[in-house]
Coordinates of N, CA and C in Angstrom, one line a residue:
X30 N -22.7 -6.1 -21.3 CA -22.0 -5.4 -20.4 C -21.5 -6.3 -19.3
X31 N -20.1 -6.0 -19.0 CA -19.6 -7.3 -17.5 C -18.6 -6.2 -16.7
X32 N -18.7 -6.5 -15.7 CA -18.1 -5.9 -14.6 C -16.9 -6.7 -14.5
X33 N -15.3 -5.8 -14.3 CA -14.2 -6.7 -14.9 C -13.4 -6.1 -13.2
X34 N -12.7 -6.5 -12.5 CA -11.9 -6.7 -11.3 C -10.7 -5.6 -11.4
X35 N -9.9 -6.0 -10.3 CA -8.5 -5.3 -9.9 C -8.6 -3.9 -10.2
X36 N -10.1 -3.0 -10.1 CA -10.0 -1.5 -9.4 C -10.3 -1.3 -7.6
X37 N -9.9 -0.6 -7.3 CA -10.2 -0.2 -6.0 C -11.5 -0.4 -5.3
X38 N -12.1 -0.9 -4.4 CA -13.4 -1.7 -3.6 C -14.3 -0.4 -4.3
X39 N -15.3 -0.9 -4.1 CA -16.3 0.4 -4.1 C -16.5 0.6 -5.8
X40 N -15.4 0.2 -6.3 CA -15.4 1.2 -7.7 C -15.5 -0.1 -9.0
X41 N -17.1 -0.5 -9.6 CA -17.3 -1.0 -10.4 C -17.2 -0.5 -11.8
X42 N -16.0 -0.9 -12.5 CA -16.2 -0.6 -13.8 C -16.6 -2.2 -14.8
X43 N -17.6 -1.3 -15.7 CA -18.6 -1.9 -16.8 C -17.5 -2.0 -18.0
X44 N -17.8 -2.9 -18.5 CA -16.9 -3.0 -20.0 C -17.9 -3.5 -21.1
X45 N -18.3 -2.9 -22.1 CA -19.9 -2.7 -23.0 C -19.1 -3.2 -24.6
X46 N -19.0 -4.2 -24.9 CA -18.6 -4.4 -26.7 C -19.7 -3.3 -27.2
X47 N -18.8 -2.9 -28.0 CA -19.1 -2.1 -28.9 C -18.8 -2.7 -30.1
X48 N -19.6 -3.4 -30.9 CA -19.7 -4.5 -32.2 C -19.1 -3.5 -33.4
X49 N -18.2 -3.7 -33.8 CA -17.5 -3.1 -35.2 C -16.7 -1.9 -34.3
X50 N -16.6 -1.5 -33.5 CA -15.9 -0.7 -33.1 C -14.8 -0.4 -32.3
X51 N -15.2 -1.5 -30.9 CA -14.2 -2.2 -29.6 C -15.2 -2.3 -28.7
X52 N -14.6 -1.6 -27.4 CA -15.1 -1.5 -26.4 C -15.4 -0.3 -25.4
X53 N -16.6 0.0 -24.7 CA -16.2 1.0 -23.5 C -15.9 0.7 -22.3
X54 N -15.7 1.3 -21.6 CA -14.9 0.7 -20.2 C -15.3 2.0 -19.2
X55 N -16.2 2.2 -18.2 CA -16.2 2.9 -17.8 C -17.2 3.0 -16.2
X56 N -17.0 4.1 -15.4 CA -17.6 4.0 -14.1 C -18.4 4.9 -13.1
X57 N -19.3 4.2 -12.3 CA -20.0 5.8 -12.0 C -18.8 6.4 -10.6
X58 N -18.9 7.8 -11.0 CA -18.5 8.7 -9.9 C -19.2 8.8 -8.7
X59 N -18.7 9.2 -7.2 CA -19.5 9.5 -6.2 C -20.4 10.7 -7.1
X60 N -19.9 11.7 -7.8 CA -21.0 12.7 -7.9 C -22.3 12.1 -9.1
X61 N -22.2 11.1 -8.9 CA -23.6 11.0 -10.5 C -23.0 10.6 -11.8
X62 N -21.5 11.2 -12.0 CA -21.2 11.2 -13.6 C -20.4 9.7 -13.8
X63 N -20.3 9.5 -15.3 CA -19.9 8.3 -15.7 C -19.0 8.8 -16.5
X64 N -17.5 8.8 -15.8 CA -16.3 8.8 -17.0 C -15.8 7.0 -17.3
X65 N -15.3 7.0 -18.6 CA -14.7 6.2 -19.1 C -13.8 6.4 -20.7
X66 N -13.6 5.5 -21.0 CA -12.5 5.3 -22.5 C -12.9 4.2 -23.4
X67 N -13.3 5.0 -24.5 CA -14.0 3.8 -25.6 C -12.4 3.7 -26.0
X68 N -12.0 2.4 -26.3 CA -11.1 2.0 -27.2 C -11.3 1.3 -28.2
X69 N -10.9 1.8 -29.4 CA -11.5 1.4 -30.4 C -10.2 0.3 -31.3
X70 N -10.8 -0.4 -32.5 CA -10.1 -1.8 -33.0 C -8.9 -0.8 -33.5
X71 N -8.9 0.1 -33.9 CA -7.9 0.9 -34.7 C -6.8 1.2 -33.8
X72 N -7.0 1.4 -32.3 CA -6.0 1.7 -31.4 C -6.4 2.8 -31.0
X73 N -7.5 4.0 -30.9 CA -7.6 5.2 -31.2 C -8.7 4.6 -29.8
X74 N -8.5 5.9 -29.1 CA -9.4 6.1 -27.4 C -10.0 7.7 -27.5
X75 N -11.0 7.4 -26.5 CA -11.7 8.2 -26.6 C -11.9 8.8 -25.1
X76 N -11.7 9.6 -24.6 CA -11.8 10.0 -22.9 C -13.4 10.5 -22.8
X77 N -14.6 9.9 -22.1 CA -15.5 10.2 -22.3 C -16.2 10.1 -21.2
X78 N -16.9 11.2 -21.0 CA -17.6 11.7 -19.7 C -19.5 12.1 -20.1
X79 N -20.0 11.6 -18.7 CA -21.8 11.4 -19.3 C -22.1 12.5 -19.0
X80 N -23.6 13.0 -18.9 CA -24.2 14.3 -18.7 C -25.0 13.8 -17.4
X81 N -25.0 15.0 -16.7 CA -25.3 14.7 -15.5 C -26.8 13.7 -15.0
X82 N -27.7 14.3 -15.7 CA -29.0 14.0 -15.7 C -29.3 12.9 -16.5
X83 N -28.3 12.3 -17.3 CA -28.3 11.0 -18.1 C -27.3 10.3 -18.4
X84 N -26.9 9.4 -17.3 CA -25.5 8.4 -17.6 C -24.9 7.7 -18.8
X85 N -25.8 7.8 -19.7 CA -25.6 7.1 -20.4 C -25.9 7.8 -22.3
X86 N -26.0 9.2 -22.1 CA -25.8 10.2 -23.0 C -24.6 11.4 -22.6
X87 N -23.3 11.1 -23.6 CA -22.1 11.7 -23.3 C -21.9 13.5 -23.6
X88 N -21.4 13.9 -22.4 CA -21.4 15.1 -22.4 C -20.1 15.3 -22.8
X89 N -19.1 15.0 -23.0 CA -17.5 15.1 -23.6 C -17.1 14.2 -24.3
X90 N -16.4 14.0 -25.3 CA -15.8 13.1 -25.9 C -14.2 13.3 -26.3
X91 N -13.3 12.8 -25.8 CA -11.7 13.7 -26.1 C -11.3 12.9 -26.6
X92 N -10.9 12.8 -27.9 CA -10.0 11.9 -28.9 C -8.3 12.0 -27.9
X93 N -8.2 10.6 -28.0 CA -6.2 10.7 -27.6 C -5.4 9.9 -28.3
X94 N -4.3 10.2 -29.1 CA -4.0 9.2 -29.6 C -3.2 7.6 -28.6
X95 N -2.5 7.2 -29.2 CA -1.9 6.1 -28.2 C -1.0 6.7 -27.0
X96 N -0.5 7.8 -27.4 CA 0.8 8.1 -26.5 C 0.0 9.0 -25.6
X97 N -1.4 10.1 -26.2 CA -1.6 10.9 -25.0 C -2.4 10.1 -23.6
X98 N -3.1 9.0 -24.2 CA -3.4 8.2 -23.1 C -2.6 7.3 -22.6
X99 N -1.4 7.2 -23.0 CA -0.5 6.6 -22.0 C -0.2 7.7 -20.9
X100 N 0.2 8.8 -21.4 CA 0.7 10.0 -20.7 C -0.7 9.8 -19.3
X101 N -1.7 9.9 -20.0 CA -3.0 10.2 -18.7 C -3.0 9.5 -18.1
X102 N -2.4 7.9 -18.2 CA -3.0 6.8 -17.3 C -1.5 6.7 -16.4
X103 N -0.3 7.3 -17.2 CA 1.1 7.4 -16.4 C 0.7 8.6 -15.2
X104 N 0.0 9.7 -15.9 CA -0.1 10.7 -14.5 C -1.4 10.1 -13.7
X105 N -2.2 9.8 -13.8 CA -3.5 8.9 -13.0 C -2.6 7.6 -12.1
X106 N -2.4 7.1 -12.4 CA -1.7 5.5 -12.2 C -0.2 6.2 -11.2
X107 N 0.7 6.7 -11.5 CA 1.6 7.2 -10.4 C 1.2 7.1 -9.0
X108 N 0.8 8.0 -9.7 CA 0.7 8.7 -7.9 C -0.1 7.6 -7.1
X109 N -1.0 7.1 -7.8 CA -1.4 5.5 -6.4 C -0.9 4.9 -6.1
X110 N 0.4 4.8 -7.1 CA 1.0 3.4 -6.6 C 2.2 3.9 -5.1
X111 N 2.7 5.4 -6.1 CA 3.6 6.3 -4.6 C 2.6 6.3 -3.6
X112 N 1.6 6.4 -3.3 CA 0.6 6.9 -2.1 C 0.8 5.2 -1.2
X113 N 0.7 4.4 -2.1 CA 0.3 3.2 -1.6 C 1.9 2.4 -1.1
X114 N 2.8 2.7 -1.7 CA 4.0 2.7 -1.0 C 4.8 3.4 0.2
X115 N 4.2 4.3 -0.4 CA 4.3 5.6 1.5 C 3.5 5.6 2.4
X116 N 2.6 5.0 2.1 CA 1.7 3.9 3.1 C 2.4 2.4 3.6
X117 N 2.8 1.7 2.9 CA 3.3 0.9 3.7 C 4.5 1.2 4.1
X118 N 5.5 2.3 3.8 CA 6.8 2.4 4.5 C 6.8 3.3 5.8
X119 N 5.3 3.9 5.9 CA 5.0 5.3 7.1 C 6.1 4.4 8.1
X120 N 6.1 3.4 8.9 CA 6.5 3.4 9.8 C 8.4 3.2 9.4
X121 N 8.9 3.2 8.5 CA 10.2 3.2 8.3 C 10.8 4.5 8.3
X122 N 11.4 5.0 9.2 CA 12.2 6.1 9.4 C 12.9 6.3 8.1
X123 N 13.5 7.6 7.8 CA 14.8 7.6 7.1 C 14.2 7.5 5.3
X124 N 13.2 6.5 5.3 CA 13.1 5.9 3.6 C 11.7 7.1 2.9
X125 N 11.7 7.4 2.2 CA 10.9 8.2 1.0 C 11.0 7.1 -0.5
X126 N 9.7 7.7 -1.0 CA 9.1 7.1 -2.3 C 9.4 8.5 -3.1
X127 N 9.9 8.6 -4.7 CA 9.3 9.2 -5.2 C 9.4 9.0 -6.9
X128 N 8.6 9.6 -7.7 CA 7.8 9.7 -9.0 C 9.7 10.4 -9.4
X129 N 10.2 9.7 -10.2 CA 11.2 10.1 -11.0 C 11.1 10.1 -13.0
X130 N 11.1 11.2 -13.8 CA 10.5 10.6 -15.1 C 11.7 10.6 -15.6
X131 N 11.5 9.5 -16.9 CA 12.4 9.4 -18.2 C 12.0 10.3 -19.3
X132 N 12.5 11.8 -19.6 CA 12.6 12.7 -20.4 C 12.6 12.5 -21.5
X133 N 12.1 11.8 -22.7 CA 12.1 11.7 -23.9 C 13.7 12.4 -24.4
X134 N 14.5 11.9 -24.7 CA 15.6 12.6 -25.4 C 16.6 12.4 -23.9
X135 N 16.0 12.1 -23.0 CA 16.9 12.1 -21.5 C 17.9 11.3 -22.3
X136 N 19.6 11.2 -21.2 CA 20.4 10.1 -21.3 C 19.6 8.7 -21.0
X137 N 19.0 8.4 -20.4 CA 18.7 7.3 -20.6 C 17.4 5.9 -20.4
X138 N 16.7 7.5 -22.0 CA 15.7 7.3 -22.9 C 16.5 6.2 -23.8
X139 N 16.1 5.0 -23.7 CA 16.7 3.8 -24.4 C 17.8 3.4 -24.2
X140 N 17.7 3.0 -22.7 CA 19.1 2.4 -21.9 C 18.6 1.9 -21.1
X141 N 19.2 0.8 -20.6 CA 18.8 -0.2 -19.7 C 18.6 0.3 -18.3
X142 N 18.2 0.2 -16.9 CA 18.1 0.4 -15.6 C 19.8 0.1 -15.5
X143 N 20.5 -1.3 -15.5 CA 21.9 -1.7 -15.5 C 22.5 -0.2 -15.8
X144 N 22.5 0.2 -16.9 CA 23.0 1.7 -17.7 C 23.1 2.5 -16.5
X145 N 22.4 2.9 -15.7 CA 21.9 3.7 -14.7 C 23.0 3.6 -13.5
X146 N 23.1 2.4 -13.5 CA 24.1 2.0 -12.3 C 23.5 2.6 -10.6
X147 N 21.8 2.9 -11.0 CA 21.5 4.1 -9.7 C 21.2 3.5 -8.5
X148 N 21.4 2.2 -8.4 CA 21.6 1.8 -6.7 C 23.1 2.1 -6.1
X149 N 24.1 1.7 -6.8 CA 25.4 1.9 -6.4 C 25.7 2.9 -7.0
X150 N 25.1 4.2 -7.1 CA 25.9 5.1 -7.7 C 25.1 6.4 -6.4
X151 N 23.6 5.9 -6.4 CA 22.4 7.0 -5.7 C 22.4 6.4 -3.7
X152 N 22.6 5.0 -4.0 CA 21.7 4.3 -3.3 C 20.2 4.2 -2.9
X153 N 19.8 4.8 -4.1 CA 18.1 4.7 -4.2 C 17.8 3.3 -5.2
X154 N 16.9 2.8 -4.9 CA 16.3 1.9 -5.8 C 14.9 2.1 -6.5
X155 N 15.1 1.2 -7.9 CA 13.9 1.8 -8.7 C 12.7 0.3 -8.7
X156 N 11.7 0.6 -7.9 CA 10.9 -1.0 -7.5 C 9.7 -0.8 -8.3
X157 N 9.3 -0.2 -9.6 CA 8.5 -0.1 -10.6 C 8.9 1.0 -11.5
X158 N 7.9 0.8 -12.7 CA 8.2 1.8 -13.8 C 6.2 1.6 -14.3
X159 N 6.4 3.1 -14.3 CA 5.1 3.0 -14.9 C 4.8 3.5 -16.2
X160 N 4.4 2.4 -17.2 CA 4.3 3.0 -18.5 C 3.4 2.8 -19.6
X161 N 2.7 4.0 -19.4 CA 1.7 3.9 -20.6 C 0.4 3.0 -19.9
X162 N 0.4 3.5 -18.1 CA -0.4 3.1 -17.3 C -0.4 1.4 -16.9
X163 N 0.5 1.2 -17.6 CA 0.9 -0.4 -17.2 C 2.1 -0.3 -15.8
X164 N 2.0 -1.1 -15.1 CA 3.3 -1.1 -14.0 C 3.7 -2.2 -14.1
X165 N 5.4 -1.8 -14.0 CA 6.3 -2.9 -14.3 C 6.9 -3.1 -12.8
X166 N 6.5 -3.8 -12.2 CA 7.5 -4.2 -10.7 C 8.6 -4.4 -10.5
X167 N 9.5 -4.4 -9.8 CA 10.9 -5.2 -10.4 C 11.5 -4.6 -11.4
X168 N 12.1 -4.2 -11.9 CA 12.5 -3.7 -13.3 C 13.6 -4.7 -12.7
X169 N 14.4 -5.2 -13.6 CA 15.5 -6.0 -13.9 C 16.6 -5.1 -14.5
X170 N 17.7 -5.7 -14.5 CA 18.7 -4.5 -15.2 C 18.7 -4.7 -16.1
X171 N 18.4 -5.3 -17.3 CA 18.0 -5.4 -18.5 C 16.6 -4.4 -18.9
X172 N 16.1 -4.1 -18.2 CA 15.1 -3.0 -18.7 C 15.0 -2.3 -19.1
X173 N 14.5 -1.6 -20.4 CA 14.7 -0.5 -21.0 C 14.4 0.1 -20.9
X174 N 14.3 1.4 -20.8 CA 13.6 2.8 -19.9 C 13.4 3.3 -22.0
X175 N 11.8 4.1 -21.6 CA 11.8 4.5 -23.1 C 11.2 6.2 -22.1
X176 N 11.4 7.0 -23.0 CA 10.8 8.6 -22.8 C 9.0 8.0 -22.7
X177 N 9.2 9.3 -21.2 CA 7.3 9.3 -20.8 C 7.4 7.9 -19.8
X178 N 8.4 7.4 -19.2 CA 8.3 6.2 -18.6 C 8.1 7.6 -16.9
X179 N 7.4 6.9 -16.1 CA 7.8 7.2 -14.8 C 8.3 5.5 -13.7
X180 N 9.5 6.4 -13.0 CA 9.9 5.2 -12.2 C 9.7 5.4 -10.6
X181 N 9.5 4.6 -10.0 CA 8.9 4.8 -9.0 C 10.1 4.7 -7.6
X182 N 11.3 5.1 -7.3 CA 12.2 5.4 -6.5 C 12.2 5.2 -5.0
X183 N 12.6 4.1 -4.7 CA 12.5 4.3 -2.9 C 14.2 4.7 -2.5
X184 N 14.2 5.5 -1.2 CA 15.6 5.4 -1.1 C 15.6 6.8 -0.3
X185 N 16.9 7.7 0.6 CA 16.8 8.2 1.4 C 16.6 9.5 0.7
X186 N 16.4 10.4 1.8 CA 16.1 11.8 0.8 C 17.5 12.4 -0.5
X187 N 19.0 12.0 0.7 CA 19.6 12.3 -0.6 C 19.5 11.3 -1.1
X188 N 19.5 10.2 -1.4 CA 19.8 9.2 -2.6 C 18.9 9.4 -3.4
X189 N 17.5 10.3 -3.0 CA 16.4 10.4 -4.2 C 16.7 11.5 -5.1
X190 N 17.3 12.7 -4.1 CA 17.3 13.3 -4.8 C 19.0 13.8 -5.7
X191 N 20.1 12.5 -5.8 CA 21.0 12.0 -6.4 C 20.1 11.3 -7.6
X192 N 19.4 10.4 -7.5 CA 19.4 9.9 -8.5 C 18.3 10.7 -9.5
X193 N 17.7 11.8 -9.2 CA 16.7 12.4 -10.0 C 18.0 13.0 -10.9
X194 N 18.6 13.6 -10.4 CA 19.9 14.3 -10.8 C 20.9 13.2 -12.1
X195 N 20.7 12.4 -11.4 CA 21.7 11.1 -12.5 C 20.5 10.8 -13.5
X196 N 19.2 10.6 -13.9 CA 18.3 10.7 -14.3 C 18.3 11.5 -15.4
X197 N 18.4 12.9 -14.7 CA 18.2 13.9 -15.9 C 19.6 14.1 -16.6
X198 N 20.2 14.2 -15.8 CA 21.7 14.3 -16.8 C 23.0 13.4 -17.2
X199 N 23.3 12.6 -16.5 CA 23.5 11.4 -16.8 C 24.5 11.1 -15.5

């Protein structure tokens, strides 16, 4: 078992080889409990939570395939990174953060940021994309937006809510 970095102070997560299988990855709660996610060699996760009275015998086990745990770590993962940007912009008058998604089948679900044209078109800008719980900083206009992406939008209240608009419909 090793204790692996870059979560939040306070918050040690364990990462346990699991020999012929992968790995688990997971943390204690303030209340007692131990959630984590076995990831296994096949690609296949497991969302898994302990029993109260014994951390280390599992009271839930939720199969997800690849895409539903992207989906969980895109809705988990968002919103800290918005909280953590509206935190450092509290003192900027006028500017708002917000969580804008790429709609699977949206206009443009497999089109570049460039495609978008949504700085000069919104005047919002898009300064991450979060996907599949990975965060992309920067997007470049070469970036490809795929469905289930969330992008993370700074920009004035209309321009945010212009570009959610240009977003969904094109």
């Amino acid at each position: 078992m090793a204790r692996i970095g870059g979560y939040p102070r306070g918050v040690n997560v364990e990462v346990t080889p699991l020999p012929g299988i992968g790995t688990r990855q997971d943390f204690m709660t303030r209340s007692g409990r131990r959630v984590g996610v076995v990831t296994y060699r096949d690609g296949r996760f497991d969302l898994i939570i302990s029993q109260r009275d014994d951390p280390d015998a599992c009271s839930a086990s939720i199969p997800l395939t690849p895409e539903e745990s992207a989906t969980l770590a895109n809705l988990l993962g968002a919103p800290q990174l918005v909280a953590q940007l509206r935190d450092e912009q509290r003192d900027v008058v006028g500017i708002a953060t917000k969580q804008l998604p790429i709609v699977h089948g949206s206009p443009f679900d497999g089109r570049t940021l460039g495609d978008t044209a949504l700085r000069s078109r919104t005047g919002a800008s898009v300064v991450a994309v979060v996907r599949a719980g990975d965060v992309h900083p920067s997007p470049r206009p070469d970036f490809v937006f795929t469905g289930g992406d969330l992008l993370v939008v700074v920009g004035t209240s209309d321009g945010l809510k212009a570009a959610a608009d240009l977003l969904a419909h094109g």
